[in-house]
Amino acid sequence: MSKKLLVTGGAGFIGANFVHYWLGKYPDDEVTVLDALTYAGNIESLSVVNDNPHFYFKQGDICDTDLVEALMVERSIDTIVHFAAESHVDRSITGPDAFIETNILGTYSLLKAAKKLWIDTPKEQGLPETKHRFHHVSTDEVYGTLSPTDPAFTEDTQYAPNSPYSASKAASDHLVRAYHHTYGLQVSTSNCSNNYGPYHFPEKLIPLVITNILHDKPLPIYGDGQQIRDWLYVEDHAVGIDLVINKGIVGENYNIGGHNEWANIDIVKLICELMDKAFAADPSLIHRFPQAKQVSQNNSKSLITYVTDRLGHDRRYAIDASKTTNELGYKPFESFESGIQKTLKWYLDNEKWWRPLL
């Protein structure tokens, strides 16, 4: 039976990739995107699906509960996939208000609307509860930080958020859990590791390094660069969410990771090496990106610059996705080496998308 999805934050990085994936795999489903189009939301990321009759876009704020309710009724929504969030840690340190409003109050707004339309209204009308799912997309950062020898985060790891961003996401996770246990809302939550891939806003590490190399700008490395992250190719994340929605147990949390732990400095050095090779193999890149002096001389690493470390910078994240693998059959298809090659090629081929964002 086909689904009617509401994808919040669907013009953002992960949301847009999820929309492309879902419409490609489930062509009979209807996908409605609700996105406020803040700085990190880009309608151009959805241009490839604009002509799909099963796709609908609405600009709006998830904190506007009346708008959410009206849209859910209009589009007969039975599944919410909630990506919409402020997600940049640096921004949460200098301006936490937006993170509290979007990540906590926005999630609460969606939960209220879902409960009203899927549980309360049918009950008032003497009808059976609407078949539904509220899937909440969260992050591994809610678990805090790990030492180099600590085991990876599991779904049972105690929450210990260390930034306003991760604290706001932890709060939203708890709200989703509470709406299931208190009201019976059919929910699921996935906690993912760091995503990378196409349509990634250029303020984040990997696209920042790529675009800075192309402009001969410094590649800023926080502290000693030894912060370790588990990297997940964004389409592998979409596959994981698909499995949780269609096979996961209601009320459960599932970790989705890439099994790719890398220190930040090693990622940056790898991108430098790959960019140097790309320019050496394709002389047309030198003409297309005339500002890229160092990479054209096989010297991208000279742009690496160490800067003062971020306040409260978590040292290591690592996801144990055994539960998702064993119960749902999840397996990431991309290694970091293959995924980063795809990502680099996408940015070199899609200057038209990222240049206006710089």
Coordinates of C-alpha atoms in Angstrom, one line a residue:
M1 CA 0.0 0.0 0.0
S2 CA 1.4 3.4 -1.0
K3 CA 2.4 5.9 1.7
K4 CA 1.8 9.7 1.9
L5 CA 4.9 11.2 3.4
L6 CA 5.5 14.6 5.0
V7 CA 9.3 15.2 4.9
T8 CA 10.2 18.2 7.1
G9 CA 13.4 19.9 6.2
G10 CA 13.3 18.2 2.8
A11 CA 15.2 21.0 1.1
G12 CA 18.2 20.5 3.5
F13 CA 21.1 18.3 2.9
I14 CA 20.0 14.9 4.3
G15 CA 16.3 15.6 3.6
A16 CA 16.8 16.3 -0.1
N17 CA 18.8 13.2 -0.6
F18 CA 16.1 11.2 1.2
V19 CA 13.4 12.7 -1.1
H20 CA 15.4 11.7 -4.2
Y21 CA 16.0 8.2 -2.8
W22 CA 12.4 7.6 -1.7
L23 CA 10.7 8.8 -4.9
G24 CA 13.2 6.7 -6.9
K25 CA 12.5 3.5 -4.9
Y26 CA 8.8 4.1 -4.2
P27 CA 7.4 5.8 -7.3
D28 CA 3.7 5.3 -6.2
D29 CA 4.2 7.1 -2.9
E30 CA 3.4 10.8 -2.5
V31 CA 6.1 13.0 -0.9
T32 CA 5.3 16.4 0.5
V33 CA 8.2 18.6 1.7
L34 CA 7.8 21.3 4.3
D35 CA 10.8 23.5 4.6
A36 CA 11.3 27.1 5.9
L37 CA 14.1 27.6 3.4
T38 CA 16.4 29.1 6.0
Y39 CA 20.1 29.6 5.0
A40 CA 20.7 25.8 4.9
G41 CA 17.6 24.9 2.9
N42 CA 18.0 25.1 -0.8
I43 CA 15.0 24.6 -3.2
E44 CA 17.5 23.9 -6.0
S45 CA 18.4 20.7 -4.2
L46 CA 14.9 19.4 -5.1
S47 CA 14.9 20.6 -8.7
V48 CA 15.3 17.1 -10.1
V49 CA 12.0 16.0 -8.6
N50 CA 10.0 19.2 -9.3
D51 CA 8.2 17.7 -12.3
N52 CA 7.3 14.5 -10.4
P53 CA 3.5 14.4 -10.0
H54 CA 3.9 12.6 -6.7
F55 CA 6.0 15.5 -5.2
Y56 CA 4.7 18.6 -3.5
F57 CA 6.6 21.4 -1.9
K58 CA 5.4 23.8 0.8
Q59 CA 7.5 26.6 2.3
G60 CA 6.7 27.0 5.9
D61 CA 7.9 26.7 9.5
I62 CA 7.3 23.5 11.5
C63 CA 6.7 25.7 14.6
D64 CA 3.4 26.8 12.9
T65 CA 1.2 24.0 14.1
D66 CA -1.9 25.3 12.3
L67 CA 0.1 25.2 9.0
V68 CA 1.3 21.7 9.8
E69 CA -2.2 20.4 10.6
A70 CA -3.7 22.0 7.4
L71 CA -1.0 20.5 5.3
M72 CA -1.4 17.1 6.8
V73 CA -5.1 17.2 6.1
E74 CA -4.8 18.6 2.6
R75 CA -2.2 15.9 1.6
S76 CA -3.7 13.0 3.7
I77 CA -0.4 12.5 5.4
D78 CA 0.1 9.1 7.1
T79 CA 3.9 9.2 7.6
I80 CA 6.1 12.0 8.9
V81 CA 9.9 11.8 8.4
H82 CA 11.3 14.6 10.5
F83 CA 14.6 16.0 9.4
A84 CA 14.1 19.7 10.0
A85 CA 16.7 21.0 12.5
E86 CA 19.3 23.5 13.1
S87 CA 22.4 21.4 13.0
H88 CA 25.7 23.4 13.0
V89 CA 27.5 23.1 16.3
D90 CA 29.4 26.4 15.9
R91 CA 26.2 28.3 15.3
S92 CA 24.6 26.7 18.3
I93 CA 27.4 28.0 20.5
T94 CA 27.1 31.6 19.3
G95 CA 23.3 31.6 18.8
P96 CA 21.5 28.8 20.6
D97 CA 18.0 30.4 20.5
A98 CA 17.3 29.1 17.0
F99 CA 18.2 25.6 18.0
I100 CA 15.8 25.6 21.0
E101 CA 13.0 27.0 18.8
T102 CA 13.4 24.7 15.8
N103 CA 14.7 21.5 17.3
I104 CA 12.6 21.4 20.5
L105 CA 9.5 23.6 19.9
G106 CA 9.4 22.6 16.2
T107 CA 9.4 18.9 17.1
Y108 CA 6.7 19.5 19.8
S109 CA 4.6 21.3 17.2
L110 CA 4.8 18.3 14.8
L111 CA 4.0 15.9 17.6
K112 CA 0.9 17.9 18.6
A113 CA -0.4 18.0 15.1
A114 CA 0.2 14.3 14.6
K115 CA -1.4 13.3 17.8
K116 CA -4.5 15.5 17.1
L117 CA -5.0 14.2 13.5
W118 CA -4.0 10.6 13.9
I119 CA -5.2 9.7 17.4
D120 CA -7.5 12.3 18.9
T121 CA -9.8 13.2 16.0
P122 CA -10.5 9.6 14.9
K123 CA -11.3 8.8 18.6
E124 CA -13.7 11.8 18.8
Q125 CA -15.4 10.6 15.6
G126 CA -15.7 7.0 16.8
L127 CA -13.3 5.9 14.1
P128 CA -10.3 3.6 14.4
E129 CA -6.9 5.2 14.9
T130 CA -5.3 6.3 11.6
K131 CA -2.5 4.0 10.5
H132 CA 0.6 6.2 10.9
R133 CA 4.3 6.6 11.6
F134 CA 6.2 9.5 13.0
H135 CA 9.9 8.9 12.3
H136 CA 12.4 11.3 14.0
V137 CA 15.9 11.7 12.6
S138 CA 18.4 12.4 15.3
T139 CA 22.2 12.4 15.8
D140 CA 25.0 10.5 17.6
E141 CA 26.0 13.7 19.3
V142 CA 23.2 13.2 21.9
Y143 CA 25.4 10.5 23.4
G144 CA 28.3 12.9 24.2
T145 CA 31.9 12.0 23.6
L146 CA 34.1 9.0 23.6
S147 CA 37.7 8.3 24.5
P148 CA 39.9 6.6 21.9
T149 CA 39.4 3.3 23.6
D150 CA 35.7 3.5 24.5
P151 CA 33.3 1.2 22.8
A152 CA 31.0 2.8 20.1
F153 CA 27.6 4.3 21.0
T154 CA 24.7 1.8 21.2
E155 CA 21.0 2.5 21.6
D156 CA 21.5 2.0 25.3
T157 CA 24.2 4.5 25.8
Q158 CA 23.2 7.2 28.3
Y159 CA 22.6 10.6 26.8
A160 CA 25.2 13.2 27.6
P161 CA 25.0 16.1 25.2
N162 CA 27.8 18.7 25.3
S163 CA 26.6 21.5 23.0
P164 CA 23.4 23.5 22.7
Y165 CA 22.9 21.7 19.4
S166 CA 23.2 18.2 20.8
A167 CA 21.2 19.2 23.9
S168 CA 18.3 20.4 21.8
K169 CA 18.3 17.2 19.7
A170 CA 18.4 15.1 22.9
A171 CA 15.3 17.1 24.2
S172 CA 13.5 16.4 20.9
D173 CA 14.4 12.7 21.1
H174 CA 12.8 12.6 24.6
L175 CA 9.7 14.3 23.4
V176 CA 9.2 11.8 20.6
R177 CA 9.7 8.9 23.1
A178 CA 7.2 10.5 25.6
Y179 CA 4.5 10.9 22.9
H180 CA 4.8 7.2 22.2
H181 CA 4.7 6.0 25.8
T182 CA 2.1 8.5 27.0
Y183 CA -0.3 8.8 24.0
G184 CA 0.5 5.8 21.9
L185 CA 1.8 7.8 18.9
Q186 CA 3.5 5.3 16.5
V187 CA 7.1 6.6 16.5
S188 CA 10.6 5.5 15.7
T189 CA 13.9 7.4 16.1
S190 CA 17.2 6.9 14.3
N191 CA 20.5 8.3 15.5
C192 CA 23.0 8.8 12.7
S193 CA 26.7 9.5 12.5
N194 CA 28.2 12.4 10.4
N195 CA 26.7 12.4 6.9
Y196 CA 28.5 13.5 3.7
G197 CA 27.6 13.5 0.0
P198 CA 25.8 15.7 -2.6
Y199 CA 23.9 18.9 -1.7
H200 CA 25.9 19.4 1.6
F201 CA 25.9 23.0 2.7
P202 CA 29.4 24.4 2.3
E203 CA 29.9 25.4 5.9
K204 CA 30.3 21.7 6.9
L205 CA 33.8 20.1 6.9
I206 CA 33.9 18.1 3.7
P207 CA 32.3 20.6 1.3
L208 CA 34.1 23.4 3.1
V209 CA 37.5 21.8 2.3
I210 CA 36.5 21.1 -1.3
T211 CA 35.3 24.6 -2.0
N212 CA 38.1 26.3 -0.1
I213 CA 40.7 24.3 -2.2
L214 CA 38.9 25.6 -5.3
H215 CA 39.3 29.1 -4.1
D216 CA 42.9 28.8 -2.7
K217 CA 41.5 29.5 0.8
P218 CA 42.9 28.1 4.1
L219 CA 41.6 24.8 5.3
P220 CA 40.8 25.4 9.0
I221 CA 41.6 22.5 11.3
Y222 CA 40.3 22.8 14.9
G223 CA 42.9 22.2 17.6
D224 CA 45.2 19.2 16.7
G225 CA 42.7 17.8 14.1
Q226 CA 42.5 14.5 15.9
Q227 CA 38.8 14.6 16.6
I228 CA 37.4 11.4 15.3
R229 CA 34.0 11.0 13.6
D230 CA 32.1 8.1 12.0
W231 CA 31.2 9.1 8.5
L232 CA 28.1 7.9 6.7
Y233 CA 27.4 8.4 3.0
V234 CA 24.0 10.2 2.8
E235 CA 22.3 7.7 0.6
D236 CA 23.3 4.9 3.0
H237 CA 21.5 7.0 5.7
A238 CA 18.4 7.1 3.5
V239 CA 18.5 3.3 3.1
G240 CA 18.7 2.9 6.9
I241 CA 15.7 5.2 7.5
D242 CA 13.8 3.2 4.9
L243 CA 14.4 0.0 6.8
V244 CA 13.5 1.6 10.2
I245 CA 10.2 2.9 8.8
N246 CA 9.2 -0.3 7.0
K247 CA 10.7 -3.0 9.3
G248 CA 11.5 -1.3 12.6
I249 CA 9.6 -1.9 15.8
V250 CA 7.4 1.0 16.8
G251 CA 8.8 3.0 19.8
E252 CA 12.4 1.8 19.2
N253 CA 15.6 3.7 18.5
Y254 CA 18.0 2.6 15.8
N255 CA 21.6 3.7 15.3
I256 CA 22.6 4.2 11.6
G257 CA 26.4 4.4 11.0
G258 CA 28.9 4.1 8.3
H259 CA 31.6 2.0 10.1
N260 CA 34.1 4.7 9.0
E261 CA 36.0 6.3 11.8
W262 CA 38.3 9.0 10.6
A263 CA 40.3 11.8 12.3
N264 CA 39.4 15.2 10.9
I265 CA 43.0 15.9 9.8
D266 CA 43.2 12.6 7.9
I267 CA 40.0 13.4 6.1
V268 CA 41.3 16.8 5.1
K269 CA 44.6 15.3 3.9
L270 CA 42.7 12.6 1.9
I271 CA 40.6 15.3 0.2
C272 CA 43.7 17.3 -0.7
E273 CA 45.3 14.2 -2.2
L274 CA 42.2 13.3 -4.3
M275 CA 41.8 16.9 -5.4
D276 CA 45.4 17.1 -6.5
K277 CA 44.9 13.8 -8.5
A278 CA 41.7 15.1 -10.1
F279 CA 43.4 18.3 -11.3
A280 CA 46.4 16.4 -12.6
A281 CA 44.1 14.0 -14.5
D282 CA 41.8 16.6 -16.0
P283 CA 43.6 19.8 -17.2
S284 CA 40.2 21.4 -17.9
L285 CA 39.7 21.9 -14.1
I286 CA 42.5 24.4 -14.0
H287 CA 40.6 26.5 -16.6
R288 CA 37.3 26.1 -14.8
F289 CA 38.7 27.0 -11.4
P290 CA 41.4 29.6 -12.1
Q291 CA 41.6 30.6 -8.4
A292 CA 42.7 27.1 -7.4
K293 CA 46.5 27.8 -7.5
Q294 CA 47.8 25.3 -5.0
V295 CA 45.8 22.3 -6.2
S296 CA 46.9 23.0 -9.8
Q297 CA 50.4 22.7 -8.5
N298 CA 49.7 19.4 -6.7
N299 CA 50.0 21.2 -3.4
S300 CA 46.6 21.4 -1.7
K301 CA 48.0 20.4 1.7
S302 CA 49.8 23.7 1.9
L303 CA 46.4 25.3 2.6
I304 CA 45.9 23.4 5.9
T305 CA 45.7 25.9 8.7
Y306 CA 45.4 25.0 12.4
V307 CA 42.9 27.2 14.4
T308 CA 41.8 27.5 18.0
D309 CA 39.7 24.6 18.9
R310 CA 35.9 24.8 19.2
L311 CA 34.4 25.3 22.7
G312 CA 33.5 22.0 24.3
H313 CA 34.6 20.1 21.2
D314 CA 33.7 16.4 21.5
R315 CA 36.7 14.2 20.9
R316 CA 35.2 11.2 19.3
Y317 CA 31.9 9.8 18.0
A318 CA 31.4 6.2 16.9
I319 CA 28.2 4.4 16.1
D320 CA 27.5 0.7 16.8
A321 CA 24.8 -0.1 14.3
S322 CA 24.6 -3.8 15.2
K323 CA 21.0 -3.6 16.3
T324 CA 20.0 -2.1 12.9
T325 CA 22.1 -4.6 11.0
N326 CA 20.9 -7.6 12.9
E327 CA 17.2 -6.7 13.2
L328 CA 16.6 -4.9 9.9
G329 CA 19.4 -6.1 7.6
Y330 CA 21.1 -2.6 7.4
K331 CA 24.5 -2.4 5.7
P332 CA 26.2 0.7 4.3
F333 CA 27.1 0.3 0.6
E334 CA 29.8 2.9 0.5
S335 CA 33.2 2.8 2.1
F336 CA 34.5 6.2 3.0
E337 CA 37.0 6.0 0.1
S338 CA 34.3 5.3 -2.5
G339 CA 31.8 7.8 -1.0
I340 CA 34.3 10.6 -0.9
Q341 CA 35.2 10.0 -4.5
K342 CA 31.5 10.3 -5.4
T343 CA 31.2 13.4 -3.3
L344 CA 34.2 15.1 -4.8
K345 CA 33.1 14.4 -8.3
W346 CA 29.6 15.8 -7.5
Y347 CA 31.0 19.1 -6.3
L348 CA 33.3 19.4 -9.3
D349 CA 30.4 18.7 -11.6
N350 CA 27.8 20.9 -9.8
E351 CA 29.5 24.3 -9.3
K352 CA 26.2 25.9 -10.3
W353 CA 24.5 24.5 -7.1
W354 CA 27.2 25.5 -4.5
R355 CA 28.7 28.7 -5.8
P356 CA 25.6 30.9 -4.9
L357 CA 25.9 29.6 -1.3
L358 CA 29.4 30.8 -0.7

